[in-house]
PDB file of C-alpha atoms in Angstrom:
ATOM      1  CA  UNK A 891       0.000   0.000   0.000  1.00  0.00           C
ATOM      2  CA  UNK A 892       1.132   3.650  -0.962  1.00  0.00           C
ATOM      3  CA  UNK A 893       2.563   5.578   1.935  1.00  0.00           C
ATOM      4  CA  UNK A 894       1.527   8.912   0.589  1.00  0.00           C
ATOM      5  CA  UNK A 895      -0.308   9.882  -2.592  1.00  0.00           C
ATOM      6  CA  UNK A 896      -0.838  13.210  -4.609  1.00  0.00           C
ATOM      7  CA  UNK A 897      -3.507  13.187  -7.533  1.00  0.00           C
ATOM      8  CA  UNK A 898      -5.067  15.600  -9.469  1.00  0.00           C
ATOM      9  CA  UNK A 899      -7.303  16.220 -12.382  1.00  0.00           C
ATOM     10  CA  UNK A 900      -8.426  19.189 -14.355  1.00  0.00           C
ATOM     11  CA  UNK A 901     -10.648  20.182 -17.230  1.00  0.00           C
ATOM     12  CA  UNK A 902     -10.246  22.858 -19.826  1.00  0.00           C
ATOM     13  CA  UNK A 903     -12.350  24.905 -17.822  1.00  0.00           C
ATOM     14  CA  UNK A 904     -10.017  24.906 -14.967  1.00  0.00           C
ATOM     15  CA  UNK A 905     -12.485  22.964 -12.911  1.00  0.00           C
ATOM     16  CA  UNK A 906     -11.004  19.782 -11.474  1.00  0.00           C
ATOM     17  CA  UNK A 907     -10.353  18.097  -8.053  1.00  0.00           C
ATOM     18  CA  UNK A 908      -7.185  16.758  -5.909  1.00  0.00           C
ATOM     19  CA  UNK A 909      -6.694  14.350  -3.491  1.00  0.00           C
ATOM     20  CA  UNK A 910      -3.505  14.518  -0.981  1.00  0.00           C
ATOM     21  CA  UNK A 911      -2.417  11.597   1.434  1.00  0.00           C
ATOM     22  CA  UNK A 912       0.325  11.235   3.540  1.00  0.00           C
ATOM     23  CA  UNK A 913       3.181  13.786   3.060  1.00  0.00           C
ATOM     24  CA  UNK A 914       1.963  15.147   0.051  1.00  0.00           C
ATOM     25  CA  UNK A 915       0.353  18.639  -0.400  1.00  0.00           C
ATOM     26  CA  UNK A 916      -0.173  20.847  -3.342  1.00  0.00           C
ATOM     27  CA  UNK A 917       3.211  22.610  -1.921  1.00  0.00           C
ATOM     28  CA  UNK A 918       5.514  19.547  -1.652  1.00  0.00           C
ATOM     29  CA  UNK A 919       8.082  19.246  -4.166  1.00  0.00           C
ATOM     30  CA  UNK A 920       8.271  15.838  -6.098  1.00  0.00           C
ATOM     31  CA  UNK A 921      10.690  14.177  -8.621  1.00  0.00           C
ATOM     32  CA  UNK A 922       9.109  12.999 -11.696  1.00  0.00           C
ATOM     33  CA  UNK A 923      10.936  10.127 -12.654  1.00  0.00           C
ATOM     34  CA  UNK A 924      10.912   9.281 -16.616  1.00  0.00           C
ATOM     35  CA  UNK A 925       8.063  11.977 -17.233  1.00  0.00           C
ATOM     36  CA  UNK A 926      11.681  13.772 -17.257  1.00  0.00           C
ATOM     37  CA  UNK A 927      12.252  12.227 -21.081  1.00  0.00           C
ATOM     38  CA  UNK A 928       9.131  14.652 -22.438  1.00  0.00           C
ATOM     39  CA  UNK A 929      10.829  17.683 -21.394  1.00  0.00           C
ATOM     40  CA  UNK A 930      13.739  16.822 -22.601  1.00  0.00           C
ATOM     41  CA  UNK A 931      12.374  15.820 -26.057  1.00  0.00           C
ATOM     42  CA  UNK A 932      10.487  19.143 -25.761  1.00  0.00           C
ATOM     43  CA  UNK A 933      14.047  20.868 -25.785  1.00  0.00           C
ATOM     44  CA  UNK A 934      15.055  18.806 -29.107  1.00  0.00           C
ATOM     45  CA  UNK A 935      12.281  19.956 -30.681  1.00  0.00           C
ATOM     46  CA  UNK A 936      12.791  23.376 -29.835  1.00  0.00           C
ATOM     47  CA  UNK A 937      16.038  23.522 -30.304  1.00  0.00           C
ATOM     48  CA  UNK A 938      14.937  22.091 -33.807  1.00  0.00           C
ATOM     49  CA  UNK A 939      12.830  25.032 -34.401  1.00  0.00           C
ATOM     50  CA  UNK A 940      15.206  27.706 -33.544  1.00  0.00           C
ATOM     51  CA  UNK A 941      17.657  26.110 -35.872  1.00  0.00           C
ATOM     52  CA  UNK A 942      20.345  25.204 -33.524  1.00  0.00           C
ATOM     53  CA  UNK A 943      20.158  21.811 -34.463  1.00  0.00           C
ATOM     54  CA  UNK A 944      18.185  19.310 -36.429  1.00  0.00           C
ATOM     55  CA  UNK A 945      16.785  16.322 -35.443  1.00  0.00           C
ATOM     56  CA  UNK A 946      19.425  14.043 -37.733  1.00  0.00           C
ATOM     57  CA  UNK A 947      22.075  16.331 -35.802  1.00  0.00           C
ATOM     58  CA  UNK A 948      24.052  13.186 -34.494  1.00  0.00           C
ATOM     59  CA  UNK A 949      25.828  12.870 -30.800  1.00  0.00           C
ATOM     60  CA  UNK A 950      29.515  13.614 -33.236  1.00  0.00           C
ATOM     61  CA  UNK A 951      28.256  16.521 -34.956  1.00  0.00           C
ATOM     62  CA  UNK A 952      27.460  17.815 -31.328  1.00  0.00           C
ATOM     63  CA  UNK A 953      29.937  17.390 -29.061  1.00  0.00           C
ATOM     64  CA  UNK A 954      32.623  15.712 -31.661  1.00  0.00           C
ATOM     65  CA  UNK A 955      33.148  12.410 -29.478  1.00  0.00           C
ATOM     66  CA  UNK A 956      33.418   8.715 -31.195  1.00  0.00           C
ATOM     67  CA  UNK A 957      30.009   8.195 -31.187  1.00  0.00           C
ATOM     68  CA  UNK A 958      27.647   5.337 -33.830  1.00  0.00           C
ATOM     69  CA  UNK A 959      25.895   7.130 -36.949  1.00  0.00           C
ATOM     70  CA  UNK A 960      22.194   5.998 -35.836  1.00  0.00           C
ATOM     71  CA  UNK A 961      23.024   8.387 -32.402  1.00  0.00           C
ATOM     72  CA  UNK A 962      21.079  10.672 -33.849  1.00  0.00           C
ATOM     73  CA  UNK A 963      18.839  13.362 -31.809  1.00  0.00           C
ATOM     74  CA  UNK A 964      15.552  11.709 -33.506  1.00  0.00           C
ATOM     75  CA  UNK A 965      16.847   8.032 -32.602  1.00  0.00           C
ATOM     76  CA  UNK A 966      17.612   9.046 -28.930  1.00  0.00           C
ATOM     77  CA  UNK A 967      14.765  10.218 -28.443  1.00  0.00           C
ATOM     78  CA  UNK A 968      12.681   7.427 -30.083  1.00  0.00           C
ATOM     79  CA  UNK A 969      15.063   5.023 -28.196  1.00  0.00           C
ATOM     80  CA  UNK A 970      15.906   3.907 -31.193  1.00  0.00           C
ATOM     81  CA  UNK A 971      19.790   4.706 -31.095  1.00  0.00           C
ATOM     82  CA  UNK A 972      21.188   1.098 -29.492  1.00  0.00           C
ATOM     83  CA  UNK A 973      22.308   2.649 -26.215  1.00  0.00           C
ATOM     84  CA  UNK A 974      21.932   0.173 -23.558  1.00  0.00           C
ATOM     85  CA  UNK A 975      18.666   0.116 -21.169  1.00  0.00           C
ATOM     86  CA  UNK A 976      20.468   0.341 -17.934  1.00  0.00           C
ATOM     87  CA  UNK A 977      24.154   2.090 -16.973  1.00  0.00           C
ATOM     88  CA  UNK A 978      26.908  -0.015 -16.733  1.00  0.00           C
ATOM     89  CA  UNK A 979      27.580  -1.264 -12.947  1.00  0.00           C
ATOM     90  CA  UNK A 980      23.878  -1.159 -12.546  1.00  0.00           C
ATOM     91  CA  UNK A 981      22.814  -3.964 -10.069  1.00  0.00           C
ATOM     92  CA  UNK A 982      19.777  -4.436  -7.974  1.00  0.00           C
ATOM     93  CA  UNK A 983      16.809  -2.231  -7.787  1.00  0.00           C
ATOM     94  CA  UNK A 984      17.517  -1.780  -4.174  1.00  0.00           C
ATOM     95  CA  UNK A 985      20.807  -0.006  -4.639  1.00  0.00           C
ATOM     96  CA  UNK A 986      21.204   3.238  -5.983  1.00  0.00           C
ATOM     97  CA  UNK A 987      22.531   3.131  -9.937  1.00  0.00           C
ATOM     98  CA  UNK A 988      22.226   6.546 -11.292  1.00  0.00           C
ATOM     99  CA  UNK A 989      24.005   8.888  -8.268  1.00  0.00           C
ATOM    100  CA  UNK A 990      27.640   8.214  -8.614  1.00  0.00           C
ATOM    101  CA  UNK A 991      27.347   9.447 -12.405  1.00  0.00           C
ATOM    102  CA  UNK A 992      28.961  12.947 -12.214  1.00  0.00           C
ATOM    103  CA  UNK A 993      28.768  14.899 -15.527  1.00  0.00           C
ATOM    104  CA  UNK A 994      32.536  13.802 -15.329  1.00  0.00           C
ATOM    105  CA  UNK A 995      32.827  10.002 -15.108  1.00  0.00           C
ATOM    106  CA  UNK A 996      29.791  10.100 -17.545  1.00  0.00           C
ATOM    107  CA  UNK A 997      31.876  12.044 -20.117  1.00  0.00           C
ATOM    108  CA  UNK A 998      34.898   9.929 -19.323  1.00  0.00           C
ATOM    109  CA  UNK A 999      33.175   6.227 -19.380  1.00  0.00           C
ATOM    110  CA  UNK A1000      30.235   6.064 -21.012  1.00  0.00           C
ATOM    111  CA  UNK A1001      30.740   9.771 -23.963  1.00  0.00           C
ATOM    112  CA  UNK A1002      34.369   8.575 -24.539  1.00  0.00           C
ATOM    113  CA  UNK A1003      33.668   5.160 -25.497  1.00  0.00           C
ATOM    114  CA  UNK A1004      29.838   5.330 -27.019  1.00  0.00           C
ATOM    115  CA  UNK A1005      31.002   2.930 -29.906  1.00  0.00           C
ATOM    116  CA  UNK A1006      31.794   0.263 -26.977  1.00  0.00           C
ATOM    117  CA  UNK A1007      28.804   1.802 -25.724  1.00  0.00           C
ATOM    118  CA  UNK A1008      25.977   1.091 -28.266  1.00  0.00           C
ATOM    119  CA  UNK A1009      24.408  -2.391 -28.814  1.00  0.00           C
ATOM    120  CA  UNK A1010      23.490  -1.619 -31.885  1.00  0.00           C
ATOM    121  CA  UNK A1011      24.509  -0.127 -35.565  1.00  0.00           C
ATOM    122  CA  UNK A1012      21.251   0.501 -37.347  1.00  0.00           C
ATOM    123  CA  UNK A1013      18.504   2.291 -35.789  1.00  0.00           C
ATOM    124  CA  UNK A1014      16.464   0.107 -33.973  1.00  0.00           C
ATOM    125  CA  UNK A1015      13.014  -0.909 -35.505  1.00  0.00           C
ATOM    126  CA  UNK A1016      10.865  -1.533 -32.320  1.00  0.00           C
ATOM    127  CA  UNK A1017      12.084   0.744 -29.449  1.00  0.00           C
ATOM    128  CA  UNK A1018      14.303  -0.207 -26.847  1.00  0.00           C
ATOM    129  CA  UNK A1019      13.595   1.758 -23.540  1.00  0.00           C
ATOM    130  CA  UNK A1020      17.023   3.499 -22.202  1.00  0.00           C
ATOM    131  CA  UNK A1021      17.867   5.943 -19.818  1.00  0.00           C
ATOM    132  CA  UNK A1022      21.553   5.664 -20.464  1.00  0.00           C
ATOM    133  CA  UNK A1023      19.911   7.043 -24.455  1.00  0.00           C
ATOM    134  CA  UNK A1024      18.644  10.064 -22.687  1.00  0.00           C
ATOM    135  CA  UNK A1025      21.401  10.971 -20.227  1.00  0.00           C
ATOM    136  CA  UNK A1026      23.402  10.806 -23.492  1.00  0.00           C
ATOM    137  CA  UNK A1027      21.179  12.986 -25.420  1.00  0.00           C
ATOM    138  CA  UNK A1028      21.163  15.180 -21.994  1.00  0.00           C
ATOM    139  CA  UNK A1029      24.533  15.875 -22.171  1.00  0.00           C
ATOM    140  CA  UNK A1030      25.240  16.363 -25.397  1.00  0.00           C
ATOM    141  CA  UNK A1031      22.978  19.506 -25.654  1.00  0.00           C
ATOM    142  CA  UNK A1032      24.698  20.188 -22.238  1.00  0.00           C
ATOM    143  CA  UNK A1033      28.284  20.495 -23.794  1.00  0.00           C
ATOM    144  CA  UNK A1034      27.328  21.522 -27.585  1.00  0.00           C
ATOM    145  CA  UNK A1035      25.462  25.153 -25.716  1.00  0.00           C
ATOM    146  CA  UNK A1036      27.499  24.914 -22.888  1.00  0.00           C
ATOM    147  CA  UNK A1037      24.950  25.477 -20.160  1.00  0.00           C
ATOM    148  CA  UNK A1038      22.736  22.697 -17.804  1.00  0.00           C
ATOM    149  CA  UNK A1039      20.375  20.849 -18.937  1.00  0.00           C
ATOM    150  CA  UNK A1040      17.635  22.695 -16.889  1.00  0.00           C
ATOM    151  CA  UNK A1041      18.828  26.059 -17.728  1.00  0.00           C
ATOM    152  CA  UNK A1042      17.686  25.281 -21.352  1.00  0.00           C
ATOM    153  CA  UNK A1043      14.618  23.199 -20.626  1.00  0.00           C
ATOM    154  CA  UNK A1044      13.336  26.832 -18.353  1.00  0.00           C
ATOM    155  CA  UNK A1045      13.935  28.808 -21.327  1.00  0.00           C
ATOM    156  CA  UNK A1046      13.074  26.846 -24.662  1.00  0.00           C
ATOM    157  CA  UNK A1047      10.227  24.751 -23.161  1.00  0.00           C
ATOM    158  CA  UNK A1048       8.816  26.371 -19.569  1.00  0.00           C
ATOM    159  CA  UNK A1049       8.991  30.384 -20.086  1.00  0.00           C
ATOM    160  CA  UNK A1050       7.360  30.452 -23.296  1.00  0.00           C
ATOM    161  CA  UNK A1051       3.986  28.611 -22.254  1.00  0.00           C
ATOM    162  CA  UNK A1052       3.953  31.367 -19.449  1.00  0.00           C
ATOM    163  CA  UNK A1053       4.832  29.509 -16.137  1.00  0.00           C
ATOM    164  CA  UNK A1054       7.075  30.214 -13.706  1.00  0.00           C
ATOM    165  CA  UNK A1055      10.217  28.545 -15.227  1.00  0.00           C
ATOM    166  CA  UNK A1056      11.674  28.687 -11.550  1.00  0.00           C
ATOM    167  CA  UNK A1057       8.668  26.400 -10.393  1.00  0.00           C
ATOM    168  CA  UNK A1058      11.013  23.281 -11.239  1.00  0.00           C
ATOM    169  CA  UNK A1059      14.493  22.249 -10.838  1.00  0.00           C
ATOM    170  CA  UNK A1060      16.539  19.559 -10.622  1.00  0.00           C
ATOM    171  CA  UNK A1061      15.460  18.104  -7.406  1.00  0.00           C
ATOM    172  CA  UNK A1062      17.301  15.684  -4.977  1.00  0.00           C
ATOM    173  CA  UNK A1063      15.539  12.691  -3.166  1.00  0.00           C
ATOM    174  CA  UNK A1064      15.572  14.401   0.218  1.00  0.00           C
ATOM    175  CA  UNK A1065      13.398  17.154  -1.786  1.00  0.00           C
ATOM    176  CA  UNK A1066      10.306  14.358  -2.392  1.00  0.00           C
ATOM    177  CA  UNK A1067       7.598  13.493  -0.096  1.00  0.00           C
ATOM    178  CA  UNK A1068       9.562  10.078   0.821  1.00  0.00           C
ATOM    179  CA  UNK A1069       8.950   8.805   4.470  1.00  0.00           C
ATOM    180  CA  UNK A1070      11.642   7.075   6.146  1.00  0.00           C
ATOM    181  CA  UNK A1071      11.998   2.987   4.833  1.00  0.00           C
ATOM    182  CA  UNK A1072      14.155   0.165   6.232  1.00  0.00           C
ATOM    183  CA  UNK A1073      14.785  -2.993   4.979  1.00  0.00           C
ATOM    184  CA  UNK A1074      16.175  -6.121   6.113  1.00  0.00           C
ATOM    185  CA  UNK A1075      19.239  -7.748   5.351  1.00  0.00           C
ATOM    186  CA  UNK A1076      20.717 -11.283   6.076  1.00  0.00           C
ATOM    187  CA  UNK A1077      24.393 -11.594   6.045  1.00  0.00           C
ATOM    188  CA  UNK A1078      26.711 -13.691   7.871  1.00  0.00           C
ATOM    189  CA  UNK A1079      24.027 -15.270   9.889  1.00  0.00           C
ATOM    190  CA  UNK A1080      22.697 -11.745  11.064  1.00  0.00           C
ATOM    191  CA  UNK A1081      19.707  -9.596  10.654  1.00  0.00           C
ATOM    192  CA  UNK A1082      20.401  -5.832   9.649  1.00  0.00           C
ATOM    193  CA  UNK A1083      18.741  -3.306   9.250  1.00  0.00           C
ATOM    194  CA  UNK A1084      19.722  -0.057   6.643  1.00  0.00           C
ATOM    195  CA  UNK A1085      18.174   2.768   5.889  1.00  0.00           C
ATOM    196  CA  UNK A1086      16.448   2.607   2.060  1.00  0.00           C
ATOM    197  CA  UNK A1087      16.797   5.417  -0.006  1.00  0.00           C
ATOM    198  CA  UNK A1088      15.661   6.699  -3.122  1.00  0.00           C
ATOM    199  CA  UNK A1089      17.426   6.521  -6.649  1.00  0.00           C
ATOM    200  CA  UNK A1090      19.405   9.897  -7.260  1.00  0.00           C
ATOM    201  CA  UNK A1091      18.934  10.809 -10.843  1.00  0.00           C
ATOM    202  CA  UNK A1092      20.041  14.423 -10.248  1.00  0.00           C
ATOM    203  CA  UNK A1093      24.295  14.273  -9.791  1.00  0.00           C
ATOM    204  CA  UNK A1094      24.648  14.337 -13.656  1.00  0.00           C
ATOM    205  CA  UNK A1095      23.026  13.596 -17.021  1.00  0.00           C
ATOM    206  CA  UNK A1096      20.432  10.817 -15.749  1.00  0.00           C
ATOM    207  CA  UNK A1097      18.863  14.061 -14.434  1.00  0.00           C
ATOM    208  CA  UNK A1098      17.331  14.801 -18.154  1.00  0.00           C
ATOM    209  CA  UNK A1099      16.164  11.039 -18.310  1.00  0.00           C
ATOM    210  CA  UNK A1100      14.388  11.330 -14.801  1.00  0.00           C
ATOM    211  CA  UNK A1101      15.286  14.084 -12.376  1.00  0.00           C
ATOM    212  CA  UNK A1102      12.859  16.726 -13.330  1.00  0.00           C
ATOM    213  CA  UNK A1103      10.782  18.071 -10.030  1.00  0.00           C
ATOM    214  CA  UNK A1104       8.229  20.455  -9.338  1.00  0.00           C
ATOM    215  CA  UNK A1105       4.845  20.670  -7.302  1.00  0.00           C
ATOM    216  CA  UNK A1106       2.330  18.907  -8.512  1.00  0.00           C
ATOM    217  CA  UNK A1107      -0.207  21.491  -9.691  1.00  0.00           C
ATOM    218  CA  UNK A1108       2.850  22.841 -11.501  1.00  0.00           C
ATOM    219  CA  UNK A1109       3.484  19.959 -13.668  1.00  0.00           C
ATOM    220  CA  UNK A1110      -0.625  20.043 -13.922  1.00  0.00           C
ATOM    221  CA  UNK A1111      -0.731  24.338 -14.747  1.00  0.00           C
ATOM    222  CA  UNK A1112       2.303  23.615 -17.698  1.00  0.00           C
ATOM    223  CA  UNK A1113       0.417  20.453 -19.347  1.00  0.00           C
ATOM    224  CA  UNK A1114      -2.908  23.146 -19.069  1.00  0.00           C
ATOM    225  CA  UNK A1115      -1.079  25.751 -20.589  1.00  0.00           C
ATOM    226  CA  UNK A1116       0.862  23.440 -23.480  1.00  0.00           C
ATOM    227  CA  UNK A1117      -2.769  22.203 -24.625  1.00  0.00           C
ATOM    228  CA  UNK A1118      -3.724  24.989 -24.356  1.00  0.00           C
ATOM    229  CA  UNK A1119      -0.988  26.895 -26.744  1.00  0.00           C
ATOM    230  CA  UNK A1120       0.663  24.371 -28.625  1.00  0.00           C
ATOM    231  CA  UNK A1121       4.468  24.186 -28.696  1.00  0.00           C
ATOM    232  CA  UNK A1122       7.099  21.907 -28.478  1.00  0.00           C
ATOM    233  CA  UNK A1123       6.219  19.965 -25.412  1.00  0.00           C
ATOM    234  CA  UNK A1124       2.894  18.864 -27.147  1.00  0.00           C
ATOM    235  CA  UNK A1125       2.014  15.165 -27.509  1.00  0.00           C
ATOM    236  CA  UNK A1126       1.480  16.013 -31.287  1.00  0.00           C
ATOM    237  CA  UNK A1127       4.751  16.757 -31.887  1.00  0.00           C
ATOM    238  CA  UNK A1128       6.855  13.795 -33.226  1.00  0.00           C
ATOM    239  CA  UNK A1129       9.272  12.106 -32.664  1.00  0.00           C
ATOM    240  CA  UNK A1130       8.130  12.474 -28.688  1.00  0.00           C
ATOM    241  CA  UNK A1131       8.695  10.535 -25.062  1.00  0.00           C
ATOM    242  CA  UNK A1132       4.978  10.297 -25.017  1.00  0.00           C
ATOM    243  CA  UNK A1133       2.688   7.662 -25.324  1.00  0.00           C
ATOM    244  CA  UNK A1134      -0.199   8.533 -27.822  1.00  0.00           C
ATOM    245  CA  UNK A1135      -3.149   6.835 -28.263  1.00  0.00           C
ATOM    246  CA  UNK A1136      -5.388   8.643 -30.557  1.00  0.00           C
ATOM    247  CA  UNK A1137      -6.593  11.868 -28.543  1.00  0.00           C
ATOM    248  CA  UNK A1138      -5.273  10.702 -25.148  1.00  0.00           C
ATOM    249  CA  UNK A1139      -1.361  10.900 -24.075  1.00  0.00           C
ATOM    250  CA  UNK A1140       0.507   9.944 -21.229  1.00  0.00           C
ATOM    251  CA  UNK A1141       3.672   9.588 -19.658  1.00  0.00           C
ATOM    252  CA  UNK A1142       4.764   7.155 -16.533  1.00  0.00           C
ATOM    253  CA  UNK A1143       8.162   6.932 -14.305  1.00  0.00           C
ATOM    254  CA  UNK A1144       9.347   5.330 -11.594  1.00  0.00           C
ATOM    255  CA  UNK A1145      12.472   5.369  -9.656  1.00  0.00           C
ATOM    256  CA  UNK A1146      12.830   2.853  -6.827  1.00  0.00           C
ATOM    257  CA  UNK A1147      10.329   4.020  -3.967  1.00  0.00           C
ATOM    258  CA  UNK A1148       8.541   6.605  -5.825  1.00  0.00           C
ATOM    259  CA  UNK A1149       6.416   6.843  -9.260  1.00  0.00           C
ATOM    260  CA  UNK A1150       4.161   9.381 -11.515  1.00  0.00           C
ATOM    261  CA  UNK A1151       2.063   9.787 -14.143  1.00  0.00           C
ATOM    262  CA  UNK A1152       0.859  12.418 -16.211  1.00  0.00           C
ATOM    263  CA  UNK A1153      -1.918  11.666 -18.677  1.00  0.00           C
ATOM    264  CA  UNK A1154      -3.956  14.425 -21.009  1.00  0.00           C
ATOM    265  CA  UNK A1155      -6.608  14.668 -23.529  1.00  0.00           C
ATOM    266  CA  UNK A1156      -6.117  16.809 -26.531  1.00  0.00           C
ATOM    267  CA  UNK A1157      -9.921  16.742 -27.727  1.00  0.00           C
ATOM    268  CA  UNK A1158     -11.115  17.473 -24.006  1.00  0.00           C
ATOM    269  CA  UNK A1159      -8.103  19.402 -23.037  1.00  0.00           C
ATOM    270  CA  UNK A1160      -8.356  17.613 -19.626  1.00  0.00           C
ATOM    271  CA  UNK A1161      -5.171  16.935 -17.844  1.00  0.00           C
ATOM    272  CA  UNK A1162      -4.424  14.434 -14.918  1.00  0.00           C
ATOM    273  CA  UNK A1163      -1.911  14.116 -12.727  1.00  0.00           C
ATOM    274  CA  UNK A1164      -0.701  11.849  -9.761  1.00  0.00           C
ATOM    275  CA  UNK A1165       2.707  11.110  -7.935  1.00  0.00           C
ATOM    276  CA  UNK A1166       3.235   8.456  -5.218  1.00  0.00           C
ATOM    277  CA  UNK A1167       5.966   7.855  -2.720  1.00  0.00           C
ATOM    278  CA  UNK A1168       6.355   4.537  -1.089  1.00  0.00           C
ATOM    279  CA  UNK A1169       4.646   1.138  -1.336  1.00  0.00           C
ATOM    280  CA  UNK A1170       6.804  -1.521  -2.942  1.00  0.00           C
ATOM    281  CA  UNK A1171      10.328  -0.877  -4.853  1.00  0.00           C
ATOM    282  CA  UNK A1172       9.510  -0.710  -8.585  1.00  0.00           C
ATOM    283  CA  UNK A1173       5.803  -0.270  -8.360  1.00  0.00           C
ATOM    284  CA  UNK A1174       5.850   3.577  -8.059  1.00  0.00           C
ATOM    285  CA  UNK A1175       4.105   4.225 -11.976  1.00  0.00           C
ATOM    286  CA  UNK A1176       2.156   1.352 -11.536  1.00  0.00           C
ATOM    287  CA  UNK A1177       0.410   2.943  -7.656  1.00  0.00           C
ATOM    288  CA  UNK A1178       0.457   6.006  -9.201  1.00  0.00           C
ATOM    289  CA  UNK A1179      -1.695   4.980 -12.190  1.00  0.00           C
ATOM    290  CA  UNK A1180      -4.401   3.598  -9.811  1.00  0.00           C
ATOM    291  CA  UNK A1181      -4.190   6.518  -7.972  1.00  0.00           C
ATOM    292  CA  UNK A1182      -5.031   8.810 -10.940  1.00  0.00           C
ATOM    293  CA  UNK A1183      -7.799   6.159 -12.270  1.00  0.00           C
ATOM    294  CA  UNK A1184      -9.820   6.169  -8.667  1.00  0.00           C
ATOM    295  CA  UNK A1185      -9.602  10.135  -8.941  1.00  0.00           C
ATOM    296  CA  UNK A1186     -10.825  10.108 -12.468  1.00  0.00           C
ATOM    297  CA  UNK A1187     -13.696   7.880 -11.696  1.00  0.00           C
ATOM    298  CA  UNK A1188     -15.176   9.872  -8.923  1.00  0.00           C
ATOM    299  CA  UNK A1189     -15.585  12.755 -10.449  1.00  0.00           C
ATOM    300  CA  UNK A1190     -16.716  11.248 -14.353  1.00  0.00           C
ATOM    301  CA  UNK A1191     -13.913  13.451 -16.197  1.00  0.00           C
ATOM    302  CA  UNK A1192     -12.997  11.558 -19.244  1.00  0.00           C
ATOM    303  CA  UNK A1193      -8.337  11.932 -19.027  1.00  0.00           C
TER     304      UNK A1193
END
């Protein structure tokens, strides 16, 4: 069961409702997990329409590293570009993968060898899911304009729907709702207890695959505001992070003890929202989908 549960859903009109458990509140800050990726396909595709790059721009034309032709802006994106699903090192989903990689030992181990890298040479035809594709993608646009990776999301995809681009940063575990968690361990004939902590997505480049964070009605007032306007963070624009199903869109992540979603309606304009912290490793998305359903049902809104 969820420790603590934030969900919200609005209609074009601005009418809506929200339901807070636990720790959460329309002022706590949390981390959005892999709802990260459509922000940072957002900045492709403005970056695309300011001509600063194109979306066949590949990772060597950027940044000038070793890097295979299909790493292309479009394929990254599409996870299409044969960069592996996980980072290499990663484990268990009870240790923490993503927090050790600095900016620096990204560059060094994974930037400076992405021909080792890829597990692929042609473009892949069904999608591979890969956050070590984004974090790539991430810092290549960090290091070809020479600035963080939020700085630019704030000013090509945030300030011109009209929100407060300040409203979200890249935010640390300890800036979530998460309750304390133990868990068990056996080892040498002993029971021990640790203390369980969230992934860190936010040290380097993983932060533009899932370290994006923000209140929730703020994630809910941009989404409002991008169906609203149009733009490059719109599920109509292609290639995308989203998932599209005709009218309706959506977006889930997950990082070990905490998950999201983010779901809208481009007929409607209706927009829903929910973010849980807790319940079982892994299952984050998956609570936070039910979450956003029971909401939806009650009050007959159609996201």
């Amino acid at each position: 069961m969820a420790a603590s549960v934030a969900a919200l859903v609005r209609g074009a009109d601005g009418s809506g409702r929200a339901s807070w458990t636990g720790a959460h509140g329309p002022d706590a800050v949390v981390c959005w997990a892999s709802v990260t990726k459509i922000f940072t396909a957002a900045l492709c595709h403005a970056l695309v329409d300011a001509g600063s790059l194109t979306s066949r721009s590949t990772v060597t034309e950027l940044v000038g590293v070793d890097a295979p032709p299909i790493m292309t802006v479009q394929n990254l994106v599409e996870h299409r570009a044969g960069a592996p699903v996980l980072p290499p090192g990663y484990s268990h989903l009870t240790e923490d993968n993503y927090g050790a990689w600095t900016a620096q030992r990204f560059d060094e181990q994974v930037m400076g060898r992405l021909a080792d890298v890829a597990t692929a040479v042609t473009p892949r035809s069904v999608p591979e899911y890969s956050n070590v594709g984004y974090a790539v993608l991430t810092r290549s646009l960090e290091r070809a304009f020479r600035r963080p990776w939020i700085d630019l999301v704030r000013e090509h995809v945030l300030a011109p729907v009209g929100v407060d681009p300040g409203a979200f940063a890249v935010g640390a575990p300890s800036s979530t709702v998460l309750p304390p968690a133990v868990r068990t361990l056996q080892a040498r004939g002993r029971l021990r207890r640790r203390t369980l902590d969230d992934w860190d997505v936010t040290t380097g480049p993983f932060a533009g695959a899932g370290g994006l964070a923000s209140t929730v009605p703020a994630m809910a007032d941009v989404l409002d505001r991008v169906l609203d306007q149009g733009g490059p963070l719109h599920p109509g624009r292609t290639p995308h992070a989203w998932s599209v199903d005709g009218a309706r869109a959506g977006v889930q992540g997950a990082l070990m003890r905490s998950g999201s979603i983010v779901l809208v309606d481009t007929d409607t304009r209706s927009v829903g929202v929910a973010h849980v912290a807790g319940g079982l490793p892994g299952w984050g998305d998956r609570l936070a989908s039910r979450a956003l359903r029971r909401l939806v049902e009650s009050t007959g809104a159609r996201t």
